[in-house]
Short mmCIF file of C-alpha atoms and ligand atoms in Angstrom, two decimals:
data_model
loop_
_atom_site.label_atom_id
_atom_site.label_comp_id
_atom_site.label_asym_id
_atom_site.label_seq_id
_atom_site.Cartn_x
_atom_site.Cartn_y
_atom_site.Cartn_z
CA MET A 20 -48.33 45.57 0.80
CA GLN A 21 -51.31 43.26 1.26
CA LEU A 22 -50.53 39.99 2.99
CA LYS A 23 -52.06 36.78 1.65
CA PHE A 24 -52.31 33.45 3.43
CA HIS A 25 -51.97 30.23 1.44
CA MET A 26 -52.58 26.74 2.76
CA VAL A 27 -49.81 24.74 1.09
CA THR A 28 -47.47 21.92 2.00
CA ILE A 29 -43.91 21.53 0.72
CA GLU A 30 -45.22 18.60 -1.30
CA ASP A 31 -47.44 21.02 -3.32
CA LEU A 32 -44.53 23.33 -4.07
CA VAL A 33 -42.33 20.78 -5.88
CA PRO A 34 -43.66 20.24 -9.41
CA GLU A 35 -44.40 16.78 -10.74
CA GLY A 36 -41.60 15.73 -13.07
CA HIS A 37 -38.98 17.75 -11.17
CA PHE A 38 -35.50 16.21 -11.45
CA LEU A 39 -35.31 15.64 -7.68
CA ARG A 40 -38.64 13.77 -7.68
CA LYS A 41 -37.25 11.42 -10.33
CA LEU A 42 -34.01 11.08 -8.38
CA ASP A 43 -35.95 10.19 -5.25
CA THR A 44 -37.76 7.41 -7.13
CA VAL A 45 -34.62 6.04 -8.78
CA LEU A 46 -32.11 6.17 -5.94
CA ASP A 47 -32.84 4.21 -2.80
CA LEU A 48 -30.35 5.29 -0.14
CA GLY A 49 -31.50 2.67 2.40
CA PHE A 50 -28.04 1.06 2.32
CA VAL A 51 -26.58 4.17 3.98
CA TYR A 52 -28.19 3.17 7.33
CA GLU A 53 -26.61 -0.30 7.18
CA GLU A 54 -23.21 1.07 6.18
CA MET A 55 -23.17 3.72 8.88
CA ALA A 56 -24.86 1.88 11.75
CA HIS A 57 -21.53 1.00 13.35
CA LEU A 58 -20.47 4.65 13.45
CA TYR A 59 -23.24 5.70 15.88
CA SER A 60 -23.88 4.68 19.49
CA ARG A 61 -27.45 3.63 20.24
CA ARG A 62 -27.09 4.20 23.95
CA TYR A 63 -25.09 7.39 24.40
CA GLY A 64 -25.15 10.95 23.12
CA ARG A 65 -27.78 13.02 21.39
CA PRO A 66 -29.69 11.52 18.46
CA PRO A 67 -27.55 12.04 15.35
CA ILE A 68 -28.58 13.87 12.17
CA ASP A 69 -30.05 11.31 9.79
CA PRO A 70 -27.04 10.00 7.76
CA VAL A 71 -29.19 9.83 4.60
CA VAL A 72 -29.82 13.59 4.94
CA LEU A 73 -26.06 14.20 5.11
CA VAL A 74 -25.39 12.07 2.03
CA LYS A 75 -28.17 13.87 0.11
CA TYR A 76 -26.76 17.20 1.34
CA LEU A 77 -23.41 16.50 -0.34
CA LEU A 78 -24.96 14.86 -3.38
CA VAL A 79 -27.11 17.88 -4.29
CA GLY A 80 -23.97 20.04 -4.07
CA PHE A 81 -22.38 17.98 -6.85
CA LEU A 82 -25.62 17.59 -8.82
CA TYR A 83 -26.10 21.36 -9.01
CA GLY A 84 -22.40 22.31 -9.14
CA ILE A 85 -22.42 24.15 -5.79
CA PRO A 86 -18.73 24.51 -4.98
CA SER A 87 -18.61 24.59 -1.16
CA GLU A 88 -20.50 23.05 1.78
CA ARG A 89 -21.24 26.52 3.16
CA GLN A 90 -22.94 27.43 -0.13
CA ILE A 91 -24.88 24.15 -0.17
CA GLU A 92 -26.32 25.06 3.23
CA GLN A 93 -27.37 28.49 1.93
CA ARG A 94 -28.99 27.01 -1.19
CA ILE A 95 -30.97 24.45 0.80
CA GLN A 96 -32.28 27.20 3.09
CA THR A 97 -33.90 28.99 0.16
CA ASP A 98 -34.62 26.21 -2.35
CA VAL A 99 -37.89 24.39 -1.68
CA ALA A 100 -37.11 21.46 -3.99
CA LEU A 101 -33.81 20.82 -2.22
CA ARG A 102 -35.58 20.95 1.18
CA TRP A 103 -38.16 18.49 -0.10
CA TYR A 104 -35.46 16.09 -1.36
CA LEU A 105 -33.67 16.18 1.98
CA GLY A 106 -36.96 15.54 3.81
CA LEU A 107 -36.91 18.92 5.55
CA ASP A 108 -40.09 20.91 6.02
CA LEU A 109 -40.34 24.62 5.16
CA PHE A 110 -39.22 25.80 8.58
CA ASP A 111 -36.94 22.91 9.59
CA ARG A 112 -33.38 23.85 10.42
CA VAL A 113 -30.90 22.96 7.70
CA PRO A 114 -27.90 20.98 9.03
CA ASP A 115 -24.94 23.28 9.51
CA HIS A 116 -22.12 22.89 6.96
CA SER A 117 -19.66 22.27 9.82
CA THR A 118 -21.57 19.06 10.71
CA ILE A 119 -20.05 17.39 7.65
CA SER A 120 -16.50 18.48 8.51
CA GLN A 121 -16.95 17.30 12.11
CA LEU A 122 -18.29 13.97 10.90
CA ARG A 123 -15.27 13.53 8.62
CA ARG A 124 -12.90 14.44 11.45
CA ARG A 125 -14.51 12.28 14.12
CA LYS A 126 -15.56 9.33 11.97
CA PRO A 127 -13.05 8.85 9.16
CA ASN A 128 -14.92 5.71 8.03
CA PHE A 129 -17.78 7.98 6.92
CA ARG A 130 -15.93 8.45 3.62
CA LYS A 131 -16.43 4.78 2.66
CA ILE A 132 -20.02 5.68 1.88
CA PHE A 133 -18.95 7.64 -1.23
CA ARG A 134 -17.35 4.62 -2.92
CA ARG A 135 -20.37 2.50 -1.92
CA LEU A 136 -22.77 5.13 -3.32
CA PHE A 137 -20.83 5.31 -6.59
CA GLU A 138 -20.84 1.50 -6.92
CA GLU A 139 -24.57 1.31 -6.15
CA VAL A 140 -25.38 3.81 -8.92
CA VAL A 141 -23.11 1.95 -11.39
CA ARG A 142 -24.84 -1.32 -10.42
CA GLN A 143 -28.24 0.24 -11.20
CA CYS A 144 -27.00 1.61 -14.54
CA VAL A 145 -25.72 -1.84 -15.53
CA ALA A 146 -28.98 -3.49 -14.35
CA LYS A 147 -30.99 -1.04 -16.52
CA GLY A 148 -28.84 -1.91 -19.56
CA LEU A 149 -27.10 1.48 -19.81
CA ALA A 150 -23.65 -0.13 -19.86
CA SER A 151 -22.68 -3.32 -21.66
CA GLY A 152 -18.85 -3.44 -21.71
CA ARG A 153 -18.89 -3.68 -25.56
CA LEU A 154 -16.44 -0.77 -25.65
CA VAL A 155 -15.03 1.21 -22.73
CA GLY A 156 -12.80 4.27 -22.96
CA THR A 157 -10.27 5.46 -20.38
CA ASP A 158 -8.75 8.87 -19.81
CA SER A 159 -7.68 11.20 -17.01
CA THR A 160 -8.28 14.82 -16.20
CA HIS A 161 -6.52 17.22 -13.84
CA VAL A 162 -8.28 18.65 -10.80
CA LYS A 163 -6.58 21.59 -9.14
CA ALA A 164 -5.40 20.95 -5.59
CA ASN A 165 -5.90 23.47 -2.80
CA ALA A 166 -2.21 24.36 -2.76
CA SER A 167 -0.37 27.23 -4.40
CA ARG A 168 2.88 26.99 -6.31
CA ALA A 169 4.44 29.24 -3.68
CA SER A 170 4.09 26.38 -1.20
CA GLU A 171 6.27 24.04 -3.30
CA GLU A 172 9.74 22.88 -2.34
CA LEU A 173 12.18 20.46 -3.99
CA VAL A 174 12.39 17.22 -2.06
CA ALA A 175 14.58 14.18 -2.80
CA LEU A 176 12.51 10.98 -2.67
CA PRO A 177 13.50 7.35 -3.27
CA GLU A 178 12.62 6.20 -6.79
CA SER A 179 9.95 3.50 -6.73
CA PRO A 180 10.63 0.25 -8.62
CA GLY A 181 7.85 1.08 -11.15
CA ALA A 182 4.09 0.55 -11.27
CA TYR A 183 4.24 -2.81 -13.01
CA TRP A 184 7.30 -4.19 -11.27
CA GLU A 185 5.48 -7.13 -9.65
CA ARG A 186 3.59 -8.00 -12.85
CA LEU A 187 6.85 -8.25 -14.80
CA ASP A 188 8.12 -11.04 -12.51
CA ALA A 189 6.25 -13.83 -14.28
CA TYR A 190 7.15 -12.51 -17.73
CA GLU A 191 10.82 -12.27 -16.76
CA GLU A 192 10.89 -15.97 -15.70
CA GLU A 193 9.32 -16.92 -19.03
CA GLY A 194 11.67 -14.57 -20.94
CA LEU A 195 14.79 -15.99 -19.31
CA GLU A 196 13.83 -19.50 -20.41
CA GLU A 197 13.31 -18.17 -23.93
CA LEU A 198 16.69 -16.41 -23.80
CA GLU A 199 18.36 -19.69 -22.90
CA ARG A 200 16.61 -21.43 -25.79
CA ARG A 201 17.57 -18.72 -28.29
CA THR A 202 21.14 -17.97 -27.21
CA GLY A 203 22.19 -20.79 -24.89
CA LYS A 204 22.91 -18.13 -22.21
CA ARG A 205 21.64 -18.28 -18.65
CA ARG A 206 20.97 -15.18 -16.59
CA LYS A 207 19.64 -14.65 -13.06
CA LYS A 208 16.49 -12.64 -12.36
CA ARG A 209 17.19 -8.97 -11.72
CA VAL A 210 14.67 -8.50 -8.89
CA LYS A 211 17.18 -8.31 -6.06
CA GLN A 212 19.71 -6.23 -7.96
CA ILE A 213 17.18 -3.52 -8.81
CA LYS A 214 15.62 -3.43 -5.37
CA LYS A 215 19.07 -2.89 -3.83
CA ASP A 216 19.86 -0.16 -6.29
CA ARG A 217 17.30 2.43 -5.05
CA ARG A 218 17.97 5.73 -6.69
CA GLN A 219 16.61 9.11 -5.60
CA THR A 220 14.52 11.49 -7.61
CA LYS A 221 13.77 15.16 -6.92
CA LYS A 222 10.13 16.24 -6.84
CA ARG A 223 8.25 19.47 -6.26
CA VAL A 224 6.20 18.81 -3.14
CA SER A 225 3.69 21.23 -1.65
CA ARG A 226 4.01 22.00 2.05
CA THR A 227 0.25 22.60 2.33
CA ASP A 228 -0.86 19.47 0.46
CA PRO A 229 2.04 17.03 0.21
CA GLU A 230 -0.21 14.33 -1.31
CA ALA A 231 -0.95 16.38 -4.45
CA GLY A 232 1.54 16.24 -7.33
CA HIS A 233 3.19 18.92 -9.46
CA MET A 234 1.71 18.57 -12.95
CA LYS A 235 3.80 19.58 -15.94
CA ARG A 236 2.16 18.47 -19.19
CA PRO A 237 2.10 20.30 -22.53
CA GLY A 238 -1.04 22.38 -22.95
CA LYS A 239 -2.12 21.89 -19.32
CA PRO A 240 -1.83 24.28 -16.37
CA ARG A 241 1.28 23.80 -14.24
CA GLY A 242 1.13 23.40 -10.49
CA GLN A 243 -0.24 21.16 -7.76
CA HIS A 244 -3.04 18.90 -9.03
CA TYR A 245 -4.73 15.57 -8.65
CA LEU A 246 -5.69 13.36 -11.58
CA SER A 247 -9.05 11.65 -11.87
CA HIS A 248 -8.70 8.53 -14.05
CA GLN A 249 -12.06 7.33 -15.35
CA THR A 250 -13.20 4.36 -17.39
CA VAL A 251 -16.43 5.14 -19.22
CA ASP A 252 -18.80 2.78 -21.05
CA THR A 253 -19.44 4.15 -24.53
CA ASP A 254 -23.11 3.02 -24.78
CA CYS A 255 -24.55 5.87 -22.67
CA GLY A 256 -21.47 7.34 -21.00
CA VAL A 257 -21.78 5.63 -17.61
CA ILE A 258 -18.58 6.08 -15.58
CA LEU A 259 -17.62 2.58 -14.43
CA ASP A 260 -14.58 3.33 -12.29
CA VAL A 261 -12.76 6.29 -10.77
CA THR A 262 -9.17 6.22 -9.51
CA VAL A 263 -7.47 9.32 -8.14
CA THR A 264 -3.70 9.87 -8.11
CA PRO A 265 -1.36 12.82 -7.53
CA GLY A 266 -0.98 15.06 -10.59
CA ASP A 267 2.55 13.84 -11.44
CA VAL A 268 1.56 10.20 -12.00
CA TYR A 269 1.55 8.85 -15.58
CA ASP A 270 -1.83 7.82 -17.00
CA SER A 271 -0.53 4.31 -17.63
CA VAL A 272 0.16 3.68 -13.91
CA PRO A 273 -3.38 2.92 -12.63
CA TYR A 274 -4.66 1.68 -16.03
CA LEU A 275 -4.36 -2.10 -15.81
CA ASP A 276 -5.68 -2.28 -12.23
CA GLN A 277 -8.66 -0.17 -13.23
CA ILE A 278 -9.49 -2.25 -16.30
CA GLU A 279 -9.17 -5.49 -14.32
CA ARG A 280 -11.40 -4.16 -11.54
CA VAL A 281 -14.14 -3.26 -14.00
CA HIS A 282 -13.73 -6.52 -15.94
CA ARG A 283 -13.88 -8.75 -12.88
CA ASN A 284 -16.27 -6.89 -10.55
CA ILE A 285 -18.63 -4.79 -12.67
CA LEU A 286 -19.10 -6.22 -16.14
CA PRO A 287 -16.98 -8.18 -18.63
CA ILE A 288 -15.24 -5.80 -21.04
CA GLN A 289 -15.09 -6.81 -24.70
CA ALA A 290 -13.00 -3.91 -26.02
CA ALA A 291 -11.07 -1.00 -24.51
CA ALA A 292 -10.00 2.24 -26.21
CA ALA A 293 -7.42 4.72 -24.98
CA ASP A 294 -5.27 7.61 -26.16
CA ALA A 295 -1.51 7.54 -26.79
CA ALA A 296 -0.60 7.86 -23.10
CA TYR A 297 -1.82 4.28 -22.61
CA ASP A 298 0.21 2.79 -25.47
CA PHE A 299 2.75 0.94 -23.33
CA PRO A 300 3.83 -2.59 -24.33
CA LEU A 301 2.60 -4.44 -21.23
CA ALA A 302 -0.95 -3.08 -21.73
CA HIS A 303 -1.16 -4.85 -25.12
CA GLN A 304 -0.14 -8.15 -23.55
CA ALA A 305 -2.25 -7.85 -20.37
CA LEU A 306 -5.43 -6.97 -22.29
CA LYS A 307 -4.87 -9.82 -24.72
CA GLU A 308 -4.67 -12.22 -21.77
CA LEU A 309 -7.99 -10.85 -20.49
CA GLU A 310 -9.43 -11.39 -24.00
CA ILE A 311 -10.12 -7.67 -24.36
CA GLN A 312 -9.55 -6.04 -27.76
CA PHE A 313 -7.30 -3.01 -27.35
CA PHE A 314 -7.75 0.08 -29.52
CA VAL A 315 -5.08 2.62 -28.70
CA ARG A 316 -3.65 5.64 -30.45
CA PRO A 317 0.06 4.87 -31.04
CA GLN A 318 2.57 6.83 -29.07
CA ALA A 319 5.14 8.74 -31.13
CA PHE A 320 8.56 7.17 -30.63
CA HIS A 321 11.30 9.66 -29.69
CA ASP A 322 14.78 8.29 -30.25
CA ARG A 323 16.79 10.09 -27.59
CA THR A 324 20.15 8.51 -28.47
CA ASN A 325 22.76 11.19 -28.90
CA VAL A 326 24.13 9.91 -32.23
CA GLU A 327 23.56 10.61 -35.92
CA LEU A 328 22.54 7.07 -36.89
CA LYS A 329 19.19 6.61 -35.23
CA ARG A 330 17.17 3.44 -34.81
CA GLU A 331 15.41 3.76 -38.22
CA ALA A 332 18.80 3.15 -39.88
CA PHE A 333 18.77 -0.45 -38.57
CA GLN A 334 16.57 -3.17 -40.11
CA TYR A 335 15.23 -6.04 -38.05
CA ASP A 336 15.58 -9.40 -39.84
CA GLU A 337 13.10 -11.85 -38.39
CA SER A 338 14.68 -14.94 -39.98
CA LEU A 339 18.05 -14.13 -38.35
CA ASP A 340 16.52 -12.66 -35.18
CA ALA A 341 19.02 -9.81 -35.50
CA TYR A 342 19.23 -6.16 -36.54
CA VAL A 343 21.26 -5.33 -39.65
CA CYS A 344 23.24 -2.10 -39.28
CA PRO A 345 23.99 0.44 -42.09
CA ASN A 346 27.43 -1.17 -42.45
CA GLY A 347 25.79 -4.55 -43.12
CA LYS A 348 26.84 -6.09 -39.78
CA LEU A 349 24.56 -7.95 -37.40
CA LEU A 350 23.40 -6.93 -33.94
CA ASN A 351 22.57 -10.25 -32.30
CA LEU A 352 20.34 -10.98 -29.34
CA ASN A 353 22.46 -10.58 -26.24
CA THR A 354 20.25 -10.61 -23.18
CA LEU A 355 16.88 -9.83 -21.59
CA HIS A 356 17.04 -6.50 -19.80
CA ARG A 357 14.67 -5.48 -17.05
CA SER A 358 14.24 -1.83 -16.08
CA ALA A 359 11.75 -0.09 -13.80
CA SER A 360 9.45 0.52 -16.75
CA GLY A 361 9.60 -2.77 -18.65
CA LEU A 362 11.28 -5.81 -20.04
CA TYR A 363 13.46 -5.55 -23.15
CA TRP A 364 15.42 -7.77 -25.52
CA LEU A 365 18.90 -6.29 -25.92
CA TYR A 366 20.68 -6.64 -29.28
CA LEU A 367 24.41 -5.97 -29.45
CA ALA A 368 26.86 -5.48 -32.33
CA ASP A 369 30.23 -7.22 -32.35
CA LYS A 370 32.88 -4.98 -30.76
CA GLN A 371 35.42 -5.86 -33.45
CA ASP A 372 32.99 -4.90 -36.24
CA CYS A 373 32.38 -1.51 -34.64
CA GLN A 374 36.05 -0.79 -33.91
CA CYS A 375 37.05 -0.77 -37.56
CA CYS A 376 33.79 0.65 -38.93
CA PRO A 377 33.92 3.91 -41.00
CA LEU A 378 30.52 4.92 -39.56
CA ARG A 379 31.71 4.53 -35.98
CA LYS A 380 31.59 8.27 -35.16
CA LYS A 381 28.03 8.57 -36.42
CA CYS A 382 26.88 5.39 -34.67
CA LEU A 383 28.46 5.28 -31.22
CA SER A 384 28.18 7.95 -28.57
CA GLN A 385 31.12 8.93 -26.42
CA GLN A 386 29.35 7.60 -23.32
CA ASP A 387 29.10 4.14 -24.87
CA LYS A 388 31.49 2.13 -22.73
CA ARG A 389 30.98 -1.18 -24.53
CA GLY A 390 32.45 0.14 -27.78
CA ALA A 391 29.63 -1.59 -29.70
CA ARG A 392 26.18 -0.37 -30.76
CA LYS A 393 23.20 -1.69 -28.84
CA LEU A 394 19.47 -1.62 -29.61
CA GLU A 395 16.58 -2.83 -27.54
CA HIS A 396 12.95 -3.65 -28.14
CA SER A 397 10.20 -4.54 -25.73
CA TYR A 398 9.49 -8.12 -24.76
CA PHE A 399 5.84 -7.42 -25.74
CA THR A 400 6.58 -5.89 -29.16
CA ALA A 401 4.87 -8.66 -31.13
CA GLN A 402 1.50 -8.10 -29.45
CA ARG A 403 1.79 -4.32 -29.81
CA LYS A 404 2.61 -4.62 -33.51
CA GLN A 405 -0.36 -6.93 -34.04
CA ASN A 406 -2.75 -4.47 -32.37
CA LEU A 407 -1.40 -1.42 -34.18
CA SER A 408 -1.48 -3.15 -37.56
CA ARG A 409 -5.26 -2.63 -37.50
CA LEU A 410 -4.93 1.13 -37.11
CA SER A 411 -6.51 1.95 -40.46
CA ASP A 412 -9.39 -0.50 -39.90
CA PRO A 413 -12.74 1.43 -39.73
CA VAL A 414 -13.70 -0.44 -36.53
CA TYR A 415 -10.46 0.68 -34.89
CA ARG A 416 -10.96 4.30 -35.94
CA GLU A 417 -14.58 4.27 -34.80
CA ALA A 418 -13.50 2.96 -31.37
CA LEU A 419 -10.97 5.79 -30.98
CA LYS A 420 -13.59 8.33 -32.02
CA LYS A 421 -16.12 7.00 -29.50
CA ARG A 422 -13.51 7.14 -26.75
CA GLN A 423 -12.83 10.76 -27.54
CA ILE A 424 -16.51 11.70 -27.59
CA TRP A 425 -17.45 9.93 -24.38
CA CYS A 426 -14.33 10.39 -22.24
CA GLU A 427 -13.64 13.98 -23.13
CA GLY A 428 -17.35 14.89 -23.26
CA THR A 429 -17.84 13.38 -19.81
CA PHE A 430 -14.95 15.34 -18.32
CA ALA A 431 -16.23 18.54 -19.93
CA ALA A 432 -19.70 18.01 -18.41
CA GLN A 433 -18.23 17.23 -14.99
CA LYS A 434 -16.01 20.30 -15.07
CA ARG A 435 -18.83 22.54 -16.23
CA GLU A 436 -21.61 21.27 -14.00
CA HIS A 437 -20.31 18.89 -11.33
CA ASN A 438 -17.40 20.54 -9.51
CA LEU A 439 -14.54 18.70 -11.20
CA THR A 440 -12.29 21.74 -11.57
CA ARG A 441 -10.76 21.96 -8.10
CA VAL A 442 -10.80 20.29 -4.72
CA LEU A 443 -11.25 22.42 -1.64
CA ARG A 444 -10.07 19.90 0.94
CA ARG A 445 -6.54 18.53 1.10
CA GLY A 446 -5.17 15.03 0.80
CA LEU A 447 -5.60 12.13 -1.60
CA GLU A 448 -8.60 10.66 0.24
CA ALA A 449 -10.45 13.98 0.12
CA ALA A 450 -9.68 14.28 -3.60
CA GLU A 451 -10.98 10.76 -4.18
CA ASP A 452 -14.26 11.49 -2.33
CA HIS A 453 -14.64 14.63 -4.43
CA CYS A 454 -14.08 12.88 -7.77
CA LEU A 455 -16.36 10.00 -6.79
CA LEU A 456 -19.21 12.37 -5.92
CA SER A 457 -18.75 14.22 -9.20
CA ALA A 458 -18.87 10.93 -11.16
CA THR A 459 -21.90 9.75 -9.14
CA ALA A 460 -23.75 12.98 -9.95
CA LEU A 461 -23.21 12.57 -13.69
CA ASN A 462 -24.09 8.86 -13.61
CA LEU A 463 -27.32 9.68 -11.80
CA LYS A 464 -28.23 12.23 -14.46
CA ARG A 465 -27.55 9.70 -17.21
CA LEU A 466 -29.53 7.06 -15.30
CA ILE A 467 -32.52 9.38 -14.97
CA TRP A 468 -32.41 10.62 -18.58
CA ASN A 469 -32.37 7.04 -19.81
CA THR A 470 -35.08 5.75 -17.45
CA LYS A 471 -38.64 6.10 -18.69
S1 SF4 B 15 29.54 1.17 -35.61
FE1 SF4 B 15 29.01 -0.99 -35.49
S2 SF4 B 15 26.81 -1.01 -35.51
FE2 SF4 B 15 27.41 1.01 -36.16
S3 SF4 B 15 27.41 0.91 -38.38
FE3 SF4 B 15 29.46 0.42 -37.70
S4 SF4 B 15 29.52 -1.78 -37.48
FE4 SF4 B 15 27.40 -1.20 -37.62
#
């Protein structure tokens, strides 16, 4: 074989218009030095590896869907464009993959840079007009945890008071005043009673990653997972916020905090769309108070009462503020009930009416100790009904369609190209870093595609 000598620099080998050249122009990582300055000593030890190089090292892994840090190192060794982006010359030594693990172990604050990087990219997308807040969509996707089902064991854990427990406080005060006005009855707040009454629940917990959660949803794989909850702007698909939870957390749990964070810190939201998992009564009220239009697919109501006469057999009469039962008797407002998941008006039939009723066997279950039929509806029903009454409106349908296209399309792209199928490291923080980097990678692509 005849050897040839070429006089080239690495600069000559990366074509004009290469994605990484555009990325280098668009993304200024100067803030990394400021953020990480406190992690390094200026007086002692060997000079550290440039922190910007380490951030780029991880970022290219997510941009090109390289699943592990060991494989990123191997790709950088042979890929000239990646070397150029990291500022390494043709024969410079590529930082060892273990450098990143050591940095995470020795300097846990290093991980803060991922949230900051994500926020910086979102800020740039908003500044370039790629996100407006006219309509945002929210959804979650499962990311497999690095834990097998064989590592699971059943553990009894105290039941938490519910994600929106604190938020319901103010509504309960207001509701109790209304109860007194409507019925003349006074009742104390239930806060202390419920907090005393801590029940236990059994969960499948993994011994190898106890922070993951056992996911069991129809049509989804079972086992230990994390969930990445994302709110996406439907103008160009910019991901505005990422929250990560264990795989057994309901989608509704982080929803209101996420929407409020985006609304207050990133850009004012005008309308929000979500699928049926987010159709919980408090969401309708909370979004109305933020002056955000809420387009949500209604959740199918499953009447789980173990009797023949289900809820549909009772008619609500607004003028009487009572339900009328199939025997023509009234179920009057009795009290305001607060549970871990919400606040409900409780309507109760008269015990004497039920005792001599021919439909008694079809209407009352054997467990019913009161001897009278009860029905409840949410304290926020009026707002929910008002929102859902627009379901057939073309604007409403269009909003739901856009949510589906952008949220589900974004997850599909992240899973296909940006490592959002599984996390290799363990723990909630590691999962959050992973999902943030995946979202940052996709946002950067959308920023570059939409920047001339
Ligand atoms: S049992 Fe009571 S609530 Fe049920 S139909 Fe009879 S009277 Fe009405």
